[in-house]
Every structure is written in structure tokens, then in C-alpha cells.
Short mmCIF file of C-alpha atoms and ligand atoms in Angstrom, two decimals:
data_model
loop_
_atom_site.label_atom_id
_atom_site.label_comp_id
_atom_site.label_asym_id
_atom_site.label_seq_id
_atom_site.Cartn_x
_atom_site.Cartn_y
_atom_site.Cartn_z
CA UNK A 94 -10.19 -8.24 29.21
CA UNK A 95 -13.89 -9.02 29.12
CA UNK A 96 -15.05 -12.57 30.01
CA UNK A 97 -18.33 -14.27 29.35
CA UNK A 98 -19.44 -17.32 31.30
CA UNK A 99 -22.16 -19.32 29.88
CA UNK A 100 -24.38 -20.93 32.41
CA UNK A 101 -26.13 -20.17 35.75
CA UNK A 102 -25.39 -22.82 38.47
CA UNK A 103 -23.02 -23.43 41.21
CA UNK A 104 -20.44 -24.54 38.87
CA UNK A 105 -20.78 -21.24 37.21
CA UNK A 106 -20.65 -18.95 40.25
CA UNK A 107 -17.47 -20.91 41.34
CA UNK A 108 -15.96 -20.05 37.78
CA UNK A 109 -17.09 -16.41 37.92
CA UNK A 110 -15.62 -16.26 41.53
CA UNK A 111 -12.27 -17.57 40.45
CA UNK A 112 -12.26 -15.73 37.30
CA UNK A 113 -12.72 -12.53 39.31
CA UNK A 114 -9.67 -13.03 41.12
CA UNK A 115 -7.52 -12.81 37.66
CA UNK A 116 -5.62 -9.38 37.38
CA UNK A 117 -6.24 -9.58 33.65
CA UNK A 118 -10.04 -9.34 33.84
CA UNK A 119 -11.70 -5.98 33.93
CA UNK A 120 -15.54 -7.31 33.36
CA UNK A 121 -17.38 -10.53 33.63
CA UNK A 122 -20.88 -11.17 32.22
CA UNK A 123 -22.58 -14.32 32.93
CA UNK A 124 -25.65 -15.66 30.77
CA UNK A 125 -28.19 -16.36 32.29
CA UNK A 126 -26.18 -16.37 35.85
CA UNK A 127 -28.32 -16.43 39.08
CA UNK A 128 -29.01 -14.42 42.14
CA UNK A 129 -25.57 -15.14 43.69
CA UNK A 130 -23.62 -14.51 40.61
CA UNK A 131 -25.16 -11.05 39.93
CA UNK A 132 -23.37 -9.84 42.98
CA UNK A 133 -19.78 -10.49 41.33
CA UNK A 134 -20.74 -10.21 37.55
CA UNK A 135 -23.22 -8.56 35.35
CA UNK A 136 -25.98 -11.24 34.38
CA UNK A 137 -27.43 -11.09 30.89
CA UNK A 138 -30.82 -12.60 30.14
CA UNK A 139 -29.71 -15.04 27.59
CA UNK A 140 -30.42 -18.86 28.10
CA UNK A 141 -27.24 -20.84 28.09
CA UNK A 142 -28.62 -22.95 25.05
CA UNK A 143 -29.29 -19.77 22.92
CA UNK A 144 -26.16 -20.10 20.81
CA UNK A 145 -27.01 -17.57 18.36
CA UNK A 146 -28.24 -15.00 20.84
CA UNK A 147 -24.82 -15.37 23.00
CA UNK A 148 -22.79 -15.05 19.74
CA UNK A 149 -24.55 -11.75 18.86
CA UNK A 150 -23.96 -10.68 22.55
CA UNK A 151 -20.40 -11.50 22.48
CA UNK A 152 -19.79 -9.55 19.26
CA UNK A 153 -21.62 -6.43 20.35
CA UNK A 154 -19.82 -6.54 23.51
CA UNK A 155 -16.30 -7.27 22.19
CA UNK A 156 -15.97 -10.26 24.58
CA UNK A 157 -12.27 -11.38 24.70
CA UNK A 158 -13.14 -14.83 26.15
CA UNK A 159 -16.11 -17.00 26.79
CA UNK A 160 -16.16 -19.73 29.19
CA UNK A 161 -18.92 -22.43 28.51
CA UNK A 162 -20.14 -24.34 31.88
CA UNK A 163 -22.88 -26.71 30.87
CA UNK A 164 -23.08 -29.46 28.40
CA UNK A 165 -26.28 -28.30 26.44
CA UNK A 166 -24.34 -25.59 24.51
CA UNK A 167 -21.42 -27.73 24.04
CA UNK A 168 -23.43 -30.44 22.37
CA UNK A 169 -25.15 -27.77 20.29
CA UNK A 170 -21.82 -26.62 19.02
CA UNK A 171 -21.32 -23.11 20.55
CA UNK A 172 -17.79 -23.70 20.55
CA UNK A 173 -17.68 -24.32 16.55
CA UNK A 174 -20.04 -21.30 16.26
CA UNK A 175 -17.74 -18.95 18.22
CA UNK A 176 -14.56 -20.16 16.70
CA UNK A 177 -15.82 -20.01 13.13
CA UNK A 178 -16.83 -16.34 13.95
CA UNK A 179 -13.11 -15.75 15.28
CA UNK A 180 -14.08 -15.51 18.75
CA UNK A 181 -12.04 -17.02 21.79
CA UNK A 182 -13.93 -19.85 23.70
CA UNK A 183 -13.00 -22.30 26.17
CA UNK A 184 -14.65 -25.61 25.89
CA UNK A 185 -14.77 -28.61 23.24
CA UNK A 186 -16.20 -28.68 20.09
CA UNK A 187 -19.60 -30.49 19.13
CA UNK A 188 -17.50 -33.59 18.11
CA UNK A 189 -15.59 -33.57 21.59
CA UNK A 190 -18.62 -33.01 23.47
CA UNK A 191 -20.24 -36.18 22.12
CA UNK A 192 -18.07 -37.74 24.60
CA UNK A 193 -20.67 -36.65 27.06
CA UNK A 194 -23.78 -36.22 24.73
CA UNK A 195 -24.22 -39.81 23.85
CA UNK A 196 -23.50 -42.75 26.16
CA UNK A 197 -23.39 -45.16 23.48
CA UNK A 198 -20.86 -43.11 21.53
CA UNK A 199 -18.54 -42.82 24.54
CA UNK A 200 -18.69 -46.33 25.35
CA UNK A 201 -17.89 -47.38 21.83
CA UNK A 202 -14.91 -44.73 21.75
CA UNK A 203 -13.60 -46.54 24.91
CA UNK A 204 -13.79 -49.84 23.68
CA UNK A 205 -12.08 -48.98 20.43
CA UNK A 206 -9.01 -47.47 22.17
CA UNK A 207 -8.74 -49.94 25.11
CA UNK A 208 -9.74 -47.44 27.74
CA UNK A 209 -10.78 -49.46 30.68
CA UNK A 210 -14.60 -49.33 31.41
CA UNK A 211 -17.52 -51.58 32.29
CA UNK A 212 -18.73 -54.22 29.78
CA UNK A 213 -22.02 -53.00 27.97
CA UNK A 214 -24.52 -53.31 25.17
CA UNK A 215 -26.61 -50.66 23.32
CA UNK A 216 -30.26 -51.44 22.70
CA UNK A 217 -32.83 -49.49 20.44
CA UNK A 218 -35.63 -51.68 21.40
CA UNK A 219 -37.19 -52.42 24.76
CA UNK A 220 -37.84 -55.97 23.62
CA UNK A 221 -34.38 -56.90 22.82
CA UNK A 222 -32.99 -55.26 26.01
CA UNK A 223 -35.26 -57.42 28.10
CA UNK A 224 -34.46 -60.41 26.30
CA UNK A 225 -30.65 -59.96 26.80
CA UNK A 226 -30.80 -58.70 30.44
CA UNK A 227 -29.78 -62.01 31.97
CA UNK A 228 -26.12 -61.99 30.45
CA UNK A 229 -25.21 -59.10 32.68
CA UNK A 230 -25.94 -60.56 36.07
CA UNK A 231 -27.51 -58.62 38.72
CA UNK A 232 -27.22 -55.88 39.92
CA UNK A 233 -27.12 -54.38 36.54
CA UNK A 234 -26.83 -50.49 35.44
CA UNK A 235 -29.55 -49.05 32.79
CA UNK A 236 -28.67 -45.82 31.24
CA UNK A 237 -30.73 -43.49 29.13
CA UNK A 238 -28.38 -42.73 26.00
CA UNK A 239 -28.84 -39.15 25.94
CA UNK A 240 -28.43 -36.13 28.25
CA UNK A 241 -30.59 -36.68 31.41
CA UNK A 242 -28.98 -34.10 34.05
CA UNK A 243 -27.25 -36.71 35.68
CA UNK A 244 -30.27 -38.69 36.66
CA UNK A 245 -30.67 -40.99 33.60
CA UNK A 246 -29.04 -43.76 35.42
CA UNK A 247 -30.81 -46.85 37.30
CA UNK A 248 -29.02 -49.30 39.16
CA UNK A 249 -31.28 -52.41 39.15
CA UNK A 250 -30.79 -55.10 41.93
CA UNK A 251 -32.93 -57.84 40.51
CA UNK A 252 -34.11 -59.05 37.00
CA UNK A 253 -37.40 -57.68 37.97
CA UNK A 254 -36.22 -54.16 38.51
CA UNK A 255 -34.11 -54.21 35.52
CA UNK A 256 -37.24 -55.09 33.38
CA UNK A 257 -39.06 -52.23 35.20
CA UNK A 258 -36.28 -49.87 34.41
CA UNK A 259 -36.18 -50.56 30.76
CA UNK A 260 -39.97 -50.13 30.59
CA UNK A 261 -39.55 -46.91 32.59
CA UNK A 262 -36.77 -45.40 30.26
CA UNK A 263 -37.57 -46.77 26.91
CA UNK A 264 -41.33 -47.27 26.81
CA UNK A 265 -42.71 -44.86 29.33
CA UNK A 266 -39.85 -42.38 28.15
CA UNK A 267 -39.47 -41.02 31.66
CA UNK A 268 -36.14 -39.25 30.43
CA UNK A 269 -37.80 -38.11 27.22
CA UNK A 270 -35.72 -38.76 23.86
CA UNK A 271 -32.84 -39.36 25.96
CA UNK A 272 -34.13 -42.95 26.56
CA UNK A 273 -34.76 -43.63 22.91
CA UNK A 274 -31.55 -45.82 23.22
CA UNK A 275 -30.30 -47.53 26.29
CA UNK A 276 -27.03 -48.75 27.37
CA UNK A 277 -27.21 -51.71 29.74
CA UNK A 278 -23.82 -52.03 31.69
CA UNK A 279 -22.04 -54.50 34.14
CA UNK A 280 -21.99 -53.21 37.41
CA UNK A 281 -18.80 -52.00 38.68
CA UNK A 282 -17.70 -52.40 42.26
CA UNK A 283 -15.53 -50.01 44.08
CA UNK A 284 -15.02 -46.39 45.40
CA UNK A 285 -15.61 -43.32 42.86
CA UNK A 286 -13.15 -40.53 42.02
CA UNK A 287 -13.83 -37.65 39.82
CA UNK A 288 -10.76 -36.42 37.88
CA UNK A 289 -10.86 -33.30 35.78
CA UNK A 290 -8.28 -32.59 33.31
CA UNK A 291 -7.29 -29.31 31.25
CA UNK A 292 -6.86 -30.14 27.52
CA UNK A 293 -4.94 -28.25 25.01
CA UNK A 294 -5.38 -30.21 21.86
CA UNK A 295 -2.01 -31.72 22.58
CA UNK A 296 -1.69 -32.59 26.30
CA UNK A 297 -3.93 -33.31 29.12
CA UNK A 298 -3.12 -31.72 32.68
CA UNK A 299 -5.05 -33.49 35.54
CA UNK A 300 -6.44 -31.35 38.41
CA UNK A 301 -6.42 -32.49 41.96
CA UNK A 302 -8.83 -35.15 42.44
CA UNK A 303 -12.37 -34.93 43.81
CA UNK A 304 -15.25 -37.13 44.94
CA UNK A 305 -19.15 -36.51 44.41
CA UNK A 306 -21.79 -37.63 46.75
CA UNK A 307 -24.54 -38.45 44.35
CA UNK A 308 -27.49 -39.72 46.66
CA UNK A 309 -29.71 -37.49 48.09
CA UNK A 310 -29.66 -38.78 51.80
CA UNK A 311 -26.91 -39.66 54.53
CA UNK A 312 -25.35 -42.89 54.12
CA UNK A 313 -25.64 -42.81 50.40
CA UNK A 314 -29.35 -43.51 50.83
CA UNK A 315 -32.22 -42.01 48.41
CA UNK A 316 -32.13 -41.41 44.95
CA UNK A 317 -29.35 -40.25 42.43
CA UNK A 318 -29.11 -36.47 42.34
CA UNK A 319 -27.00 -34.00 40.38
CA UNK A 320 -24.69 -34.31 43.37
CA UNK A 321 -25.07 -33.39 47.00
CA UNK A 322 -21.49 -32.49 48.07
CA UNK A 323 -17.86 -33.16 47.31
CA UNK A 324 -14.36 -33.44 48.79
CA UNK A 325 -10.99 -32.89 47.29
CA UNK A 326 -8.80 -34.77 47.20
CA UNK A 327 -11.03 -37.97 46.73
CA UNK A 328 -10.67 -40.17 49.80
CA UNK A 329 -9.42 -43.30 47.92
CA UNK A 330 -7.29 -41.70 45.37
CA UNK A 331 -3.97 -42.79 46.63
CA UNK A 332 -0.62 -41.99 44.73
CA UNK A 333 -0.53 -45.31 43.28
CA UNK A 334 -4.00 -45.19 41.77
CA UNK A 335 -3.25 -41.71 40.59
CA UNK A 336 -0.21 -43.00 38.65
CA UNK A 337 -2.24 -45.88 37.13
CA UNK A 338 -5.27 -43.75 36.37
CA UNK A 339 -2.94 -41.14 34.54
CA UNK A 340 -1.38 -43.83 32.41
CA UNK A 341 -4.23 -46.32 31.65
CA UNK A 342 -7.03 -43.63 31.19
CA UNK A 343 -5.99 -40.20 30.83
CA UNK A 344 -2.96 -40.63 28.64
CA UNK A 345 -4.99 -43.17 26.51
CA UNK A 346 -7.80 -40.82 26.22
CA UNK A 347 -5.51 -37.96 24.74
CA UNK A 348 -4.21 -40.47 22.16
CA UNK A 349 -7.49 -41.92 21.33
CA UNK A 350 -8.52 -38.05 20.79
CA UNK A 351 -5.67 -37.46 18.62
CA UNK A 352 -6.31 -40.79 16.71
CA UNK A 353 -9.92 -39.76 16.02
CA UNK A 354 -9.18 -36.31 14.83
CA UNK A 355 -10.86 -34.56 17.94
CA UNK A 356 -9.16 -31.38 18.70
CA UNK A 357 -10.23 -31.25 22.34
CA UNK A 358 -9.60 -27.72 23.93
CA UNK A 359 -11.52 -27.54 27.42
CA UNK A 360 -12.05 -29.52 30.41
CA UNK A 361 -12.49 -33.44 30.12
CA UNK A 362 -14.07 -34.89 33.37
CA UNK A 363 -13.46 -38.75 33.98
CA UNK A 364 -15.68 -40.36 36.33
CA UNK A 365 -13.66 -43.17 37.68
CA UNK A 366 -14.62 -46.46 39.42
CA UNK A 367 -11.59 -47.70 41.47
CA UNK A 368 -12.08 -51.36 41.04
CA UNK A 369 -9.97 -54.25 42.02
CA UNK A 370 -8.73 -54.47 38.51
CA UNK A 371 -7.74 -50.69 38.52
CA UNK A 372 -9.48 -47.52 37.58
CA UNK A 373 -12.33 -47.92 34.91
CA UNK A 374 -14.31 -45.02 33.52
CA UNK A 375 -17.96 -44.78 34.31
CA UNK A 376 -18.55 -41.58 32.41
CA UNK A 377 -16.89 -38.71 30.50
CA UNK A 378 -18.28 -35.30 30.83
CA UNK A 379 -17.08 -32.56 28.57
CA UNK A 380 -16.75 -29.84 31.06
CA UNK A 381 -16.30 -28.98 34.70
CA UNK A 382 -18.37 -31.12 37.07
CA UNK A 383 -20.99 -29.82 39.41
CA UNK A 384 -20.32 -29.96 42.55
CA UNK A 385 -16.54 -31.06 42.09
CA UNK A 386 -15.67 -27.46 40.58
CA UNK A 387 -16.89 -25.91 43.78
CA UNK A 388 -14.07 -27.94 45.78
CA UNK A 389 -11.35 -28.12 42.93
CA UNK A 390 -11.40 -24.37 42.33
CA UNK A 391 -10.86 -23.65 46.11
CA UNK A 392 -7.57 -25.25 45.71
CA UNK A 393 -6.43 -23.66 42.61
CA UNK A 394 -3.70 -21.22 43.12
CA UNK A 395 -2.98 -20.37 39.39
CA UNK A 396 -4.84 -17.47 37.52
CA UNK A 397 -7.39 -19.57 35.83
CA UNK A 398 -7.67 -17.14 32.98
CA UNK A 399 -4.17 -18.11 32.07
CA UNK A 400 -4.80 -21.59 32.04
CA UNK A 401 -8.01 -21.13 29.84
CA UNK A 402 -5.93 -19.14 27.30
CA UNK A 403 -3.29 -21.94 27.33
CA UNK A 404 -5.76 -24.49 26.53
CA UNK A 405 -7.28 -22.62 23.69
CA UNK A 406 -3.73 -21.88 22.27
CA UNK A 407 -2.18 -25.33 22.82
CA UNK A 408 0.22 -24.00 25.43
CA UNK A 409 -0.61 -25.75 28.54
CA UNK A 410 2.93 -27.34 28.68
CA UNK A 411 4.40 -23.89 29.33
CA UNK A 412 2.30 -23.55 32.56
CA UNK A 413 3.17 -24.78 35.92
CA UNK A 414 -0.40 -24.88 37.58
CA UNK A 415 -0.13 -24.68 41.27
CA UNK A 416 -2.88 -26.20 43.87
CA UNK A 417 -3.27 -25.84 47.71
CA UNK A 418 -2.39 -28.88 49.71
CA UNK A 419 -5.43 -28.13 51.86
CA UNK A 420 -8.49 -30.24 51.78
CA UNK A 421 -11.79 -28.66 50.33
CA UNK A 422 -15.14 -29.75 51.10
CA UNK A 423 -18.56 -28.53 49.68
CA UNK A 424 -22.26 -29.30 50.75
CA UNK A 425 -25.23 -28.54 48.69
CA UNK A 426 -28.42 -27.06 50.39
CA UNK A 427 -31.20 -28.51 48.36
CA UNK A 428 -35.02 -27.89 48.22
CA UNK A 429 -37.05 -30.41 50.25
CA UNK A 430 -38.27 -33.10 47.87
CA UNK A 431 -35.30 -32.82 45.50
CA UNK A 432 -34.54 -34.82 43.17
CA UNK A 433 -38.31 -35.41 43.05
CA UNK A 434 -40.80 -32.72 43.22
CA UNK A 435 -39.88 -29.35 44.93
CA UNK A 436 -41.34 -25.93 45.36
CA UNK A 437 -39.35 -23.04 44.14
CA UNK A 438 -39.81 -19.33 45.32
CA UNK A 439 -38.82 -19.46 49.09
CA UNK A 440 -36.88 -16.57 50.51
CA UNK A 441 -33.31 -17.47 51.56
CA UNK A 442 -31.48 -15.81 54.36
CA UNK A 443 -28.01 -15.67 55.61
CA UNK A 444 -26.50 -16.45 52.13
CA UNK A 445 -24.12 -13.35 51.82
CA UNK A 446 -20.56 -13.75 51.54
CA UNK A 447 -18.78 -11.43 54.09
CA UNK A 448 -15.30 -12.80 53.87
CA UNK A 449 -15.61 -15.60 56.04
CA UNK A 450 -13.68 -18.71 55.65
CA UNK A 451 -16.33 -20.57 53.97
CA UNK A 452 -17.68 -19.30 50.46
CA UNK A 453 -21.41 -19.74 49.54
CA UNK A 454 -21.91 -20.27 45.86
CA UNK A 455 -25.60 -20.01 44.30
CA UNK A 456 -26.84 -22.89 42.22
CA UNK A 457 -30.55 -22.39 41.94
CA UNK A 458 -31.55 -18.98 43.08
CA UNK A 459 -32.81 -15.69 41.72
CA UNK A 460 -33.28 -12.16 42.86
CA UNK A 461 -36.72 -10.74 43.13
CA UNK A 462 -37.45 -7.31 44.79
CA UNK A 463 -34.03 -7.44 46.50
CA UNK A 464 -34.78 -10.77 48.11
CA UNK A 465 -32.95 -14.08 47.10
CA UNK A 466 -35.51 -16.84 46.21
CA UNK A 467 -34.83 -20.56 45.77
CA UNK A 468 -35.18 -21.37 42.14
CA UNK A 469 -33.91 -25.00 41.66
CA UNK A 470 -33.53 -28.39 43.17
CA UNK A 471 -30.00 -27.64 44.20
CA UNK A 472 -30.15 -24.06 45.85
CA UNK A 473 -26.65 -23.21 47.32
CA UNK A 474 -23.29 -24.79 47.79
CA UNK A 475 -21.17 -23.99 50.65
CA UNK A 476 -17.43 -24.60 50.03
CA UNK A 477 -14.30 -24.33 52.35
CA UNK A 478 -10.81 -25.46 52.60
CA UNK A 479 -9.18 -26.64 55.81
CA UNK A 480 -6.00 -28.36 57.12
CA UNK A 481 -7.90 -31.70 57.16
CA UNK A 482 -11.33 -32.88 56.03
CA UNK A 483 -12.62 -32.47 59.56
CA UNK A 484 -11.65 -28.60 59.66
CA UNK A 485 -13.06 -28.01 56.19
CA UNK A 486 -16.37 -29.84 57.12
CA UNK A 487 -16.51 -27.88 60.24
CA UNK A 488 -16.20 -24.57 58.56
CA UNK A 489 -18.88 -25.57 56.00
CA UNK A 490 -21.46 -26.79 58.71
CA UNK A 491 -20.89 -23.92 60.76
CA UNK A 492 -21.49 -21.51 57.75
CA UNK A 493 -24.61 -23.79 56.65
CA UNK A 494 -26.14 -23.27 60.20
CA UNK A 495 -26.68 -19.59 59.37
CA UNK A 496 -28.48 -20.14 56.15
CA UNK A 497 -32.15 -20.79 56.03
CA UNK A 498 -35.04 -21.28 53.68
CA UNK A 499 -38.23 -23.27 54.04
CA UNK A 500 -37.59 -27.20 53.57
CA UNK A 501 -33.95 -26.62 53.17
CA UNK A 502 -32.19 -30.09 53.06
CA UNK A 503 -28.61 -31.09 53.04
CA UNK A 504 -26.45 -34.24 53.88
CA UNK A 505 -24.48 -34.18 57.18
CA UNK A 506 -22.00 -36.70 55.97
CA UNK A 507 -20.18 -35.18 53.46
CA UNK A 508 -16.30 -35.67 53.44
CA UNK A 509 -16.43 -38.40 55.96
P1 AMP B 104 -23.23 -41.67 35.30
O1 AMP B 104 -24.30 -40.73 34.98
O2 AMP B 104 -22.85 -42.55 34.09
O3 AMP B 104 -21.95 -41.09 35.80
O4 AMP B 104 -23.64 -42.60 36.39
C1 AMP B 104 -24.24 -41.90 37.61
C2 AMP B 104 -23.74 -43.01 38.97
O5 AMP B 104 -24.26 -44.20 38.70
C3 AMP B 104 -22.18 -43.23 38.85
O6 AMP B 104 -21.67 -41.89 39.55
C4 AMP B 104 -22.28 -44.34 39.50
O7 AMP B 104 -22.38 -44.10 41.06
C5 AMP B 104 -23.30 -45.18 39.18
N1 AMP B 104 -22.85 -46.09 38.11
C6 AMP B 104 -22.74 -45.74 36.65
N2 AMP B 104 -22.27 -46.70 36.11
C7 AMP B 104 -22.19 -47.84 37.01
C8 AMP B 104 -21.65 -49.03 36.81
N3 AMP B 104 -21.27 -49.49 35.60
N4 AMP B 104 -21.37 -49.64 37.89
C9 AMP B 104 -21.68 -49.25 39.26
N5 AMP B 104 -22.22 -47.97 39.30
C10 AMP B 104 -22.56 -47.17 38.36
#
């Protein structure tokens, strides 16, 4: 069969890599792909958000299955368009993707259905938000309502910082229109875990847990990023917490989706805070997380295309999805300056995958005149499994030591 993967980051490289291991797949296309993906799939120069262009391509090339990586096309309704045209596509429709597309909507959804989450209020005016800020106590969390590439969240330690944050998001519009509304939230204390689950419109099957390292610098210093590394399983996700999360969060969410008539076929990501009162949802994502995908898929032993098909057909219950008991770790090699300003176009050396234990996924790269150049803030993601976190870490850092580009930066404490 022919598969089209939509997107061009580390997550999509990991997806293409896993799909390429399926016996049923003859040909993989990726739109737009990147410098690494093009070594294992045919890259097509169509941006991920050009839904009509992708539809035309899928028709012309008789694509049997389309897998959507990023949230942008999902919120634009790519799944609705493909389904209406009779094409098989993996991902939620626009209604399902709203769980990620609007924080205000997803918070309201959680409250309506008793899914545990932080107390919050949505504001349409900066003045009102500033007036009400005291009631949350400090620290307080200020979130731009719309999509902001994982960066639209500010944790304000004091009232002064909170007022500045509201000005920054709502008046200075630093996240653009995503900040037309803000969600102000109670600060939750605890350790985080990311749980991705496959949904087939009837049931949810959680994948193995993961933990994302969001801050730019070692020791969780610096700014929030799209993610600097990950480990699977999540360090604090004990068996007891798992049971609690599956009952109070995941199962409840499946019932809530049914109650609201949302026919969700795809991956739903639960960003959890493991608080003293139990797991609470920080956010939903309507797709595979990045970089969580780069660790979780390292542990998947079942053919991923069979899983995608089962999700589309409502047949997940018939599958027995197998996972490796090993630990997986990934570390992101980022451009110096990221998540602030950074320069693109530096040549990368030592990135080739030659069958070593660790795998190099490309996040922001492109090929030019046979050279691979940096083309984004997060450039490469090196992933490995091991019998322990320590052994997985050692494979990853050993592999990273052979990669180089100007101003390359990575965290040295992932998985500790
Ligand atoms: P989000 O984009 O909503 O996942 O938020 C990004 C990060 O901000 C999360 O992974 C947390 O580390 C942090 N965060 C978000 N909401 C809260 C909250 N209510 N309490 C504490 N930390 C939060």
C-alpha cells in the first residue's frame, strides 16, 4: 500500500521510520518532509496546511492511507475533507481537533464532564483579566487561547509578572491572534507525564507513558520550548498512578467524547500533572506529541499501520498492541539561541544513520546541494532504547558526540 505522512518534523520522521517497518507498505510519501525524511521516503513539496493541495496529491497518487502529524491541518479540517472524498485518513476531524485548537474550549469540555484539571477562567479583555488576577493566587498560569507552537504559556511568579504577561499576550499580541483570548489558570504542583492514546471512536488504548523536558536549559532552566528531550516510561508514572489516570482521566474522556457526539479516530495526547490529589489534565493535544513520539515509537513492537487501520475502522479492540519493556530516551539538538532568535543554514555533519543502536531523527533540516543544513530551532532528535535509563542515555549522548553544527545546543540531563 501507499502511505502519505503529512508534516516535516522529528515526529514525522519517527512516524515515517516506523511505517517503513510495516510489511504492508510499498511506498511512503511525506509532505513536506525534511532532509532526513527524504532518505527513507519521497518528499513532496506541499505545505502541511495546504489541505486542498494534499487532497489532490492523494487522489492523483492513489494513496491508501494518509497519516496527519501536526495540529495545524487537523484544526483546518483535513480529516473531514479527506473522509468526505472517500480517502482513508488517520487523525481526528475538526471537531475533535478543537480539544487542542482552543484552550478555552478544552477547559470547558473538561469541566462539563468532570475530568480533573486546574481551576481557570477565560478572558476576552486584558482589563478584566488584570482586575481578576488576584483570585488565583501566585504563581499563576497565563495561556494564549489559540495555537502557539507550544510556547503560548507563561508561568507568572508574582502579580507584577502576571500583569506583564497579560499585556504581552493580549495587548502586545506577541502570540498573534492566538492571544485574542487568554485562559488564566491555577498553578498545579507536581511531576508531569505525557500519555498518548489510540482512539477508534469506541475505545482508547493508552500507549506507554512518556515525559517531556520542556525547558531550554539543564536543571529545567531557561524558556519553555517545543521540547528538548523525552524519556519513556515517565519517571513518576507508577502502576498506581497509571490505574488512576486511566480511570479518572482517559476513560472519562472517551465517555465525554461520545456524549458530545465527537467521533474521534486518531491519537489523543493527555498532558498530565501528577498532583497530590491525583492526575490532572494540563492540556490535550489532538495528535502525537513531539518529542514524545521519538521515544514511544522506539518501544512499539506492533505494526503501526495495522494500528492506524484499526483506529480508522473502529477495530482497536481486536488488536493486542505490544511494547518493549526497555527504556527509551531522546535528546534534541537545537540551534543556538532557540527558542529565541537563531540562525538557519548551518551545515550538519555526522547525522547519517548507519545501523547504530541510536537513531537520528531530523526535526528542522533541509537538503541543499547534497549537504544537510539546519532549518529550524529544533534540528535533530537522537533516540535510543536501553535496559535502563542510564544505558539509553549513554547510547544517545555517545551518538550526539559525533554530530556537529555551528552553535549546536542540547541538554545534558535528559532522563535523569
Ligand atoms: P501547555 O502548553 O498547556 O502544555 O503548557 C506548557 C507547560 O506549562 C506544561 O507542560 C507545564 O509545564 C506548564 N503548565 C501549564 N499549565 C500549568 C498549570 N496549570 N500549572 C502548572 N504548570 C503548568
